[in-house]
C-alpha cells in the first residue's frame, strides 16, 4: 500500500512540479504525470479499486502474443519499479511535455503519446522475438518483462530532436543522433535498464517523424486510408515520385503554412468566380440591381434615351495629337444633350 513504499523520489518529483509551477504545465502533460504518480502510490486502492501487480501487466512477447493479454501494451507504461525510477522518468517527461504540447496542441500531443505507448510496446515484442531467434537466447527470453515510461520518453526525444534545427550539436555529436548515444550510454551505466525497450521507443519515434505514422504528428489523413500513395509526400517519409530524392524532414509548421496557403487559394478562386458572375450579370428591368439569372429569349433591354443614335457621332480621336489640348477635338453636341437630359432626370 502507500505507506509501505519508499517515497523520496515522489517527494522530489512533487517539489520539482511545484517549483516549475503547476499552472504552467499543459493539461495532457499534467494528467499523465498525475496518473503515473497515482498508480505508483496505489491511489485507486484508497477508493477500493484494485490495481494489477507489475508481473501481470509488464510487457513481454509471451504475455502479449502467446497469452493475448493486450492490455499490457498500454498498462505497462504506467508502472514503475522504484520511486527513483518514477522520479527520473517523470522529471524528463515534465520537460518534454511542456516543450512539445504547446507546439502540437493537446489533442495531437495526446495522440502522439498514445501512439508511442502502444507502438513502442508492440515494437518491443517484435524485437524480443527477433533477438530470441537470431541470437538463440532460448524460449525463456520471450518471457522477460519490462515496465515503465522510458519507451515513450525515448520516442518523445526523437520527435523533439528531429524538429530541432540541424545546426545544434552536443559535445560534437549532432543533436539528431543524440538519442542513439544516450541509448548506449544509459545501457553502460545502468545495465539493469531495458535496452530493447529504449530501442523500441526510438524506432517508434522514427516511425512517427519519418515513417508511415507521421500522420499522427501532422494531423493529416494517412495515404493508406485514401487508397494509394497520393499523400505519401505529406507523411514526412521522403518517398517522392521520380525516385532517388532525399527524404524530407517532417515539419508541422510548414504543414500548417501549406494548409493556410490552400485555404487562401480557395478564397481567391471564389472571389474570382463571384467577380466574373457580377460582370456577366444584366440589369433587372425597372431597377438598378443586378441578377445573374439569364433574361428570356428575345428580350431587349430598354434604352435610357431611345431617341439618341446608337452609333457614336464624334469622330475618333487623333492618336498622335490627342495629348495636345490645343488640337483636341471639341465635344460633340450629343454629349451636351446627354448632360442636359441627365440634369433634368436626376436633378
Tab-separated table of C-alpha atoms in Angstrom:
chain	number	residue	atom	x	y	z
A	1	UNK	CA	0.000	0.000	0.000
A	2	UNK	CA	1.007	3.674	0.092
A	3	UNK	CA	2.668	3.564	3.489
A	4	UNK	CA	4.966	0.634	2.658
A	5	UNK	CA	6.668	2.353	-0.284
A	6	UNK	CA	9.807	4.470	-0.448
A	7	UNK	CA	8.570	7.865	-1.494
A	8	UNK	CA	11.711	10.009	-1.670
A	9	UNK	CA	11.512	10.094	-5.449
A	10	UNK	CA	7.841	11.077	-5.235
A	11	UNK	CA	8.688	13.954	-2.893
A	12	UNK	CA	11.474	15.139	-5.201
A	13	UNK	CA	9.124	14.967	-8.148
A	14	UNK	CA	6.387	16.877	-6.300
A	15	UNK	CA	8.938	19.534	-5.331
A	16	UNK	CA	10.058	19.903	-8.935
A	17	UNK	CA	6.464	20.166	-10.185
A	18	UNK	CA	5.557	22.914	-7.714
A	19	UNK	CA	8.835	24.692	-8.350
A	20	UNK	CA	8.101	24.679	-12.073
A	21	UNK	CA	4.553	25.882	-11.434
A	22	UNK	CA	1.609	23.547	-11.700
A	23	UNK	CA	-0.364	26.234	-13.528
A	24	UNK	CA	2.300	26.309	-16.274
A	25	UNK	CA	2.024	22.602	-17.060
A	26	UNK	CA	-0.200	21.813	-20.086
A	27	UNK	CA	-3.276	19.726	-19.364
A	28	UNK	CA	-2.278	16.447	-21.080
A	29	UNK	CA	1.195	16.560	-19.548
A	30	UNK	CA	-0.264	17.226	-16.101
A	31	UNK	CA	-2.811	14.393	-16.346
A	32	UNK	CA	-0.100	11.965	-17.457
A	33	UNK	CA	2.150	12.993	-14.571
A	34	UNK	CA	-0.605	12.594	-12.000
A	35	UNK	CA	-1.655	9.229	-13.458
A	36	UNK	CA	1.856	7.793	-13.170
A	37	UNK	CA	2.250	9.126	-9.635
A	38	UNK	CA	-1.177	7.843	-8.630
A	39	UNK	CA	-0.504	4.352	-9.997
A	40	UNK	CA	2.838	4.158	-8.201
A	41	UNK	CA	1.256	5.235	-4.901
A	42	UNK	CA	-1.690	2.886	-5.478
A	43	UNK	CA	-4.108	5.768	-5.005
A	44	UNK	CA	-7.011	3.841	-6.646
A	45	UNK	CA	-6.827	1.375	-3.739
A	46	UNK	CA	-7.976	4.186	-1.447
A	47	UNK	CA	-11.256	4.028	-3.391
A	48	UNK	CA	-11.368	0.211	-3.216
A	49	UNK	CA	-10.125	-0.227	-6.791
A	50	UNK	CA	-7.524	-2.981	-7.014
A	51	UNK	CA	-4.586	-2.458	-9.343
A	52	UNK	CA	-2.908	-5.434	-11.020
A	53	UNK	CA	0.579	-6.461	-9.973
A	54	UNK	CA	3.576	-5.476	-12.065
A	55	UNK	CA	4.114	-9.069	-13.188
A	56	UNK	CA	0.574	-9.110	-14.551
A	57	UNK	CA	0.951	-6.031	-16.745
A	58	UNK	CA	4.642	-5.892	-17.735
A	59	UNK	CA	5.324	-6.127	-21.440
A	60	UNK	CA	6.709	-9.320	-22.970
A	61	UNK	CA	6.264	-11.328	-26.146
A	62	UNK	CA	4.672	-14.261	-24.361
A	63	UNK	CA	2.334	-12.049	-22.364
A	64	UNK	CA	1.014	-10.171	-25.414
A	65	UNK	CA	1.271	-12.637	-28.298
A	66	UNK	CA	1.065	-16.051	-26.668
A	67	UNK	CA	-1.404	-15.272	-23.874
A	68	UNK	CA	-3.110	-12.437	-25.786
A	69	UNK	CA	-3.148	-10.053	-22.846
A	70	UNK	CA	-3.313	-6.925	-24.979
A	71	UNK	CA	-3.851	-4.551	-22.065
A	72	UNK	CA	-0.161	-4.992	-21.336
A	73	UNK	CA	0.518	-2.808	-24.391
A	74	UNK	CA	-0.976	0.147	-22.504
A	75	UNK	CA	-0.714	-0.557	-18.784
A	76	UNK	CA	2.981	-1.434	-18.741
A	77	UNK	CA	3.938	2.187	-19.406
A	78	UNK	CA	2.294	3.454	-16.190
A	79	UNK	CA	4.085	1.115	-13.772
A	80	UNK	CA	7.464	1.949	-12.258
A	81	UNK	CA	9.651	-0.372	-10.215
A	82	UNK	CA	11.010	2.195	-7.731
A	83	UNK	CA	10.477	5.755	-6.596
A	84	UNK	CA	13.684	6.941	-8.304
A	85	UNK	CA	12.634	5.171	-11.492
A	86	UNK	CA	9.406	7.182	-11.322
A	87	UNK	CA	11.265	10.395	-10.500
A	88	UNK	CA	13.742	10.248	-13.393
A	89	UNK	CA	11.086	9.300	-15.908
A	90	UNK	CA	8.542	11.910	-14.845
A	91	UNK	CA	11.126	14.685	-14.463
A	92	UNK	CA	12.199	14.003	-18.033
A	93	UNK	CA	8.579	13.883	-19.185
A	94	UNK	CA	7.812	17.190	-17.458
A	95	UNK	CA	10.427	18.917	-19.605
A	96	UNK	CA	9.469	17.190	-22.862
A	97	UNK	CA	5.735	17.643	-22.341
A	98	UNK	CA	5.972	21.362	-21.608
A	99	UNK	CA	8.041	21.782	-24.775
A	100	UNK	CA	6.005	19.670	-27.195
A	101	UNK	CA	2.390	20.019	-26.082
A	102	UNK	CA	2.135	23.802	-26.684
A	103	UNK	CA	3.554	23.270	-30.182
A	104	UNK	CA	1.359	20.316	-31.121
A	105	UNK	CA	-1.787	21.128	-29.217
A	106	UNK	CA	-3.416	18.995	-26.535
A	107	UNK	CA	-5.272	16.589	-28.832
A	108	UNK	CA	-2.353	15.928	-31.160
A	109	UNK	CA	0.075	15.566	-28.249
A	110	UNK	CA	-2.270	13.037	-26.615
A	111	UNK	CA	-2.413	11.157	-29.931
A	112	UNK	CA	1.381	11.096	-30.085
A	113	UNK	CA	1.588	9.774	-26.502
A	114	UNK	CA	-0.946	7.031	-27.208
A	115	UNK	CA	0.828	6.001	-30.391
A	116	UNK	CA	4.193	5.900	-28.641
A	117	UNK	CA	2.762	3.953	-25.715
A	118	UNK	CA	1.122	1.211	-27.779
A	119	UNK	CA	3.555	1.319	-30.707
A	120	UNK	CA	6.715	1.017	-28.638
A	121	UNK	CA	5.214	-1.923	-26.716
A	122	UNK	CA	4.395	-3.676	-29.988
A	123	UNK	CA	7.870	-2.975	-31.372
A	124	UNK	CA	9.347	-4.274	-28.097
A	125	UNK	CA	7.581	-7.618	-28.601
A	126	UNK	CA	8.824	-7.802	-32.199
A	127	UNK	CA	12.410	-7.025	-31.162
A	128	UNK	CA	12.246	-9.542	-28.327
A	129	UNK	CA	11.069	-12.276	-30.668
A	130	UNK	CA	13.711	-11.373	-33.275
A	131	UNK	CA	16.529	-11.340	-30.740
A	132	UNK	CA	15.448	-14.662	-29.220
A	133	UNK	CA	15.579	-16.346	-32.630
A	134	UNK	CA	18.607	-14.673	-34.196
A	135	UNK	CA	20.785	-14.786	-31.087
A	136	UNK	CA	19.403	-18.148	-29.942
A	137	UNK	CA	18.656	-16.831	-26.461
A	138	UNK	CA	16.105	-19.511	-25.739
A	139	UNK	CA	12.387	-19.520	-25.120
A	140	UNK	CA	12.841	-18.080	-21.626
A	141	UNK	CA	13.902	-14.758	-23.165
A	142	UNK	CA	10.393	-14.322	-24.571
A	143	UNK	CA	9.048	-14.096	-21.015
A	144	UNK	CA	11.426	-11.306	-19.964
A	145	UNK	CA	9.263	-8.423	-18.766
A	146	UNK	CA	9.720	-4.658	-18.886
A	147	UNK	CA	7.682	-1.794	-17.437
A	148	UNK	CA	7.937	1.963	-17.253
A	149	UNK	CA	7.506	5.124	-19.279
A	150	UNK	CA	11.015	5.061	-20.758
A	151	UNK	CA	9.863	3.816	-24.171
A	152	UNK	CA	7.599	6.826	-24.552
A	153	UNK	CA	10.336	9.186	-23.358
A	154	UNK	CA	12.808	7.955	-25.964
A	155	UNK	CA	10.131	8.355	-28.630
A	156	UNK	CA	9.460	11.933	-27.496
A	157	UNK	CA	13.194	12.572	-27.535
A	158	UNK	CA	13.323	11.503	-31.183
A	159	UNK	CA	10.420	13.807	-32.063
A	160	UNK	CA	11.970	16.778	-30.272
A	161	UNK	CA	15.404	16.302	-31.780
A	162	UNK	CA	14.062	15.783	-35.295
A	163	UNK	CA	12.198	19.107	-35.110
A	164	UNK	CA	15.291	20.998	-33.920
A	165	UNK	CA	17.476	22.931	-36.398
A	166	UNK	CA	20.323	20.651	-37.597
A	167	UNK	CA	22.981	23.174	-36.606
A	168	UNK	CA	22.669	22.213	-32.932
A	169	UNK	CA	25.182	19.744	-31.528
A	170	UNK	CA	26.067	18.325	-28.142
A	171	UNK	CA	29.719	17.523	-27.364
A	172	UNK	CA	30.421	17.398	-31.086
A	173	UNK	CA	27.561	14.973	-31.749
A	174	UNK	CA	24.666	16.107	-33.918
A	175	UNK	CA	21.585	16.538	-31.780
A	176	UNK	CA	19.673	14.413	-34.290
A	177	UNK	CA	21.892	11.473	-33.332
A	178	UNK	CA	21.999	12.149	-29.588
A	179	UNK	CA	19.314	9.588	-28.758
A	180	UNK	CA	21.498	6.795	-30.198
A	181	UNK	CA	24.371	7.919	-27.996
A	182	UNK	CA	22.092	8.118	-24.967
A	183	UNK	CA	20.789	4.608	-25.690
A	184	UNK	CA	24.306	3.178	-25.466
A	185	UNK	CA	25.411	5.410	-22.599
A	186	UNK	CA	22.445	4.533	-20.340
A	187	UNK	CA	22.871	0.831	-21.057
A	188	UNK	CA	26.514	1.031	-19.927
A	189	UNK	CA	25.990	2.926	-16.687
A	190	UNK	CA	22.722	1.133	-15.827
A	191	UNK	CA	22.859	-2.480	-17.064
A	192	UNK	CA	19.512	-3.281	-15.461
A	193	UNK	CA	17.539	-0.954	-17.720
A	194	UNK	CA	15.779	-2.386	-20.744
A	195	UNK	CA	17.955	-1.779	-23.797
A	196	UNK	CA	15.301	-3.341	-26.016
A	197	UNK	CA	12.599	-1.139	-24.509
A	198	UNK	CA	14.566	2.050	-25.152
A	199	UNK	CA	15.389	0.899	-28.667
A	200	UNK	CA	11.687	0.218	-29.276
A	201	UNK	CA	10.881	3.783	-28.227
A	202	UNK	CA	13.460	5.200	-30.649
A	203	UNK	CA	12.184	3.118	-33.551
A	204	UNK	CA	8.584	4.116	-32.857
A	205	UNK	CA	9.628	7.760	-32.699
A	206	UNK	CA	11.295	7.390	-36.097
A	207	UNK	CA	8.125	5.808	-37.496
A	208	UNK	CA	6.250	8.925	-36.370
A	209	UNK	CA	8.749	11.521	-37.586
A	210	UNK	CA	9.965	9.844	-40.782
A	211	UNK	CA	7.725	6.849	-41.434
A	212	UNK	CA	4.117	5.873	-42.103
A	213	UNK	CA	2.933	7.023	-38.654
A	214	UNK	CA	3.772	10.636	-39.474
A	215	UNK	CA	0.069	11.452	-39.839
A	216	UNK	CA	-0.163	11.311	-36.027
A	217	UNK	CA	2.283	14.212	-35.806
A	218	UNK	CA	0.981	16.280	-38.728
A	219	UNK	CA	-2.715	15.580	-38.268
A	220	UNK	CA	-3.180	14.674	-41.947
A	221	UNK	CA	-5.116	11.705	-43.276
A	222	UNK	CA	-2.742	8.780	-43.922
A	223	UNK	CA	-2.317	7.675	-47.521
A	224	UNK	CA	-3.326	4.075	-46.836
A	225	UNK	CA	-6.790	5.390	-45.859
A	226	UNK	CA	-7.132	7.135	-49.206
A	227	UNK	CA	-6.183	4.213	-51.399
A	228	UNK	CA	-2.701	4.859	-52.713
A	229	UNK	CA	0.421	6.886	-52.358
A	230	UNK	CA	-1.177	10.238	-53.159
A	231	UNK	CA	-0.427	11.679	-49.712
A	232	UNK	CA	2.896	9.922	-49.200
A	233	UNK	CA	4.867	13.121	-49.533
A	234	UNK	CA	2.959	14.600	-46.576
A	235	UNK	CA	3.962	11.650	-44.392
A	236	UNK	CA	7.438	13.104	-43.967
A	237	UNK	CA	8.993	9.808	-45.015
A	238	UNK	CA	10.573	11.413	-48.041
A	239	UNK	CA	9.222	8.870	-50.551
A	240	UNK	CA	8.703	11.027	-53.616
A	241	UNK	CA	7.709	10.208	-57.144
A	242	UNK	CA	10.543	10.336	-59.589
A	243	UNK	CA	12.779	8.166	-57.434
A	244	UNK	CA	16.000	8.840	-55.642
A	245	UNK	CA	15.074	12.084	-53.901
A	246	UNK	CA	16.281	12.614	-50.366
A	247	UNK	CA	13.784	12.272	-47.511
A	248	UNK	CA	12.315	15.499	-46.276
A	249	UNK	CA	12.087	16.138	-42.557
A	250	UNK	CA	8.663	16.353	-41.018
A	251	UNK	CA	7.787	19.943	-40.207
A	252	UNK	CA	4.414	20.579	-38.632
A	253	UNK	CA	4.807	24.325	-39.008
A	254	UNK	CA	5.362	24.007	-42.778
A	255	UNK	CA	2.341	21.713	-42.951
A	256	UNK	CA	0.217	24.360	-41.232
A	257	UNK	CA	1.536	27.016	-43.650
A	258	UNK	CA	0.673	24.773	-46.611
A	259	UNK	CA	-2.860	24.316	-45.298
A	260	UNK	CA	-3.196	28.087	-44.883
A	261	UNK	CA	-1.993	28.665	-48.459
A	262	UNK	CA	-4.509	26.134	-49.762
A	263	UNK	CA	-7.321	27.914	-47.907
A	264	UNK	CA	-6.112	31.266	-49.240
A	265	UNK	CA	-6.062	29.905	-52.811
A	266	UNK	CA	-9.609	28.626	-52.382
A	267	UNK	CA	-10.765	32.051	-51.205
A	268	UNK	CA	-9.060	33.670	-54.199
A	269	UNK	CA	-10.753	31.276	-56.623
A	270	UNK	CA	-14.121	32.020	-55.010
A	271	UNK	CA	-13.532	35.782	-55.296
A	272	UNK	CA	-12.649	35.435	-58.994
A	273	UNK	CA	-15.771	33.338	-59.613
A	274	UNK	CA	-18.007	35.931	-57.938
A	275	UNK	CA	-16.337	38.757	-59.863
A	276	UNK	CA	-16.949	37.016	-63.185
A	277	UNK	CA	-20.550	36.352	-62.209
A	278	UNK	CA	-21.077	40.068	-61.462
A	279	UNK	CA	-19.537	41.076	-64.783
A	280	UNK	CA	-21.803	38.690	-66.677
A	281	UNK	CA	-24.933	39.786	-64.829
A	282	UNK	CA	-27.525	42.044	-66.509
A	283	UNK	CA	-29.631	44.887	-65.030
A	284	UNK	CA	-33.077	43.953	-63.830
A	285	UNK	CA	-35.907	45.528	-65.697
A	286	UNK	CA	-37.125	48.612	-63.902
A	287	UNK	CA	-34.308	48.778	-61.356
A	288	UNK	CA	-30.604	49.148	-60.830
A	289	UNK	CA	-29.926	45.813	-59.091
A	290	UNK	CA	-28.084	43.067	-60.917
A	291	UNK	CA	-29.113	39.485	-61.411
A	292	UNK	CA	-27.085	36.502	-62.551
A	293	UNK	CA	-30.231	34.867	-63.975
A	294	UNK	CA	-30.389	34.873	-67.813
A	295	UNK	CA	-33.068	37.013	-69.447
A	296	UNK	CA	-35.807	35.362	-71.545
A	297	UNK	CA	-35.113	34.739	-75.205
A	298	UNK	CA	-35.937	37.743	-77.384
A	299	UNK	CA	-35.748	40.239	-74.517
A	300	UNK	CA	-34.245	43.623	-75.494
A	301	UNK	CA	-33.163	45.918	-72.633
A	302	UNK	CA	-34.979	49.270	-72.562
A	303	UNK	CA	-32.674	52.106	-73.619
A	304	UNK	CA	-32.384	55.056	-71.293
A	305	UNK	CA	-32.524	57.555	-74.245
A	306	UNK	CA	-34.219	55.754	-77.132
A	307	UNK	CA	-34.183	58.779	-79.448
A	308	UNK	CA	-30.379	59.122	-79.375
A	309	UNK	CA	-28.337	57.482	-82.138
A	310	UNK	CA	-26.795	54.140	-81.265
A	311	UNK	CA	-23.540	54.908	-83.077
A	312	UNK	CA	-21.130	57.499	-81.710
A	313	UNK	CA	-21.441	60.835	-83.503
A	314	UNK	CA	-17.977	62.134	-82.616
A	315	UNK	CA	-15.050	61.295	-84.883
A	316	UNK	CA	-12.251	59.152	-83.410
A	317	UNK	CA	-9.519	60.996	-81.607
A	318	UNK	CA	-6.262	61.644	-83.380
A	319	UNK	CA	-3.906	59.193	-81.672
A	320	UNK	CA	-0.883	61.337	-82.425
A	321	UNK	CA	-2.241	64.665	-81.164
A	322	UNK	CA	-4.878	63.824	-78.585
A	323	UNK	CA	-2.492	64.680	-75.782
A	324	UNK	CA	-2.201	68.259	-77.021
A	325	UNK	CA	-5.141	70.302	-75.587
A	326	UNK	CA	-4.990	72.828	-78.442
A	327	UNK	CA	-5.536	70.113	-81.025
A	328	UNK	CA	-8.102	68.064	-79.124
A	329	UNK	CA	-11.486	67.882	-80.884
A	330	UNK	CA	-14.399	69.785	-79.416
A	331	UNK	CA	-17.152	67.949	-77.627
A	332	UNK	CA	-19.979	66.886	-79.889
A	333	UNK	CA	-23.415	68.348	-79.398
A	334	UNK	CA	-24.795	64.960	-78.494
A	335	UNK	CA	-22.712	64.845	-75.317
A	336	UNK	CA	-24.032	68.249	-74.253
A	337	UNK	CA	-27.530	66.966	-74.876
A	338	UNK	CA	-26.801	63.931	-72.711
A	339	UNK	CA	-25.628	66.145	-69.869
A	340	UNK	CA	-28.743	68.312	-70.121
A	341	UNK	CA	-31.069	65.318	-70.016
A	342	UNK	CA	-29.213	63.790	-67.069
A	343	UNK	CA	-29.673	67.052	-65.149
A	344	UNK	CA	-33.376	67.009	-65.940
A	345	UNK	CA	-33.707	63.331	-64.962
A	346	UNK	CA	-31.673	63.248	-61.782
A	347	UNK	CA	-31.516	66.881	-60.761
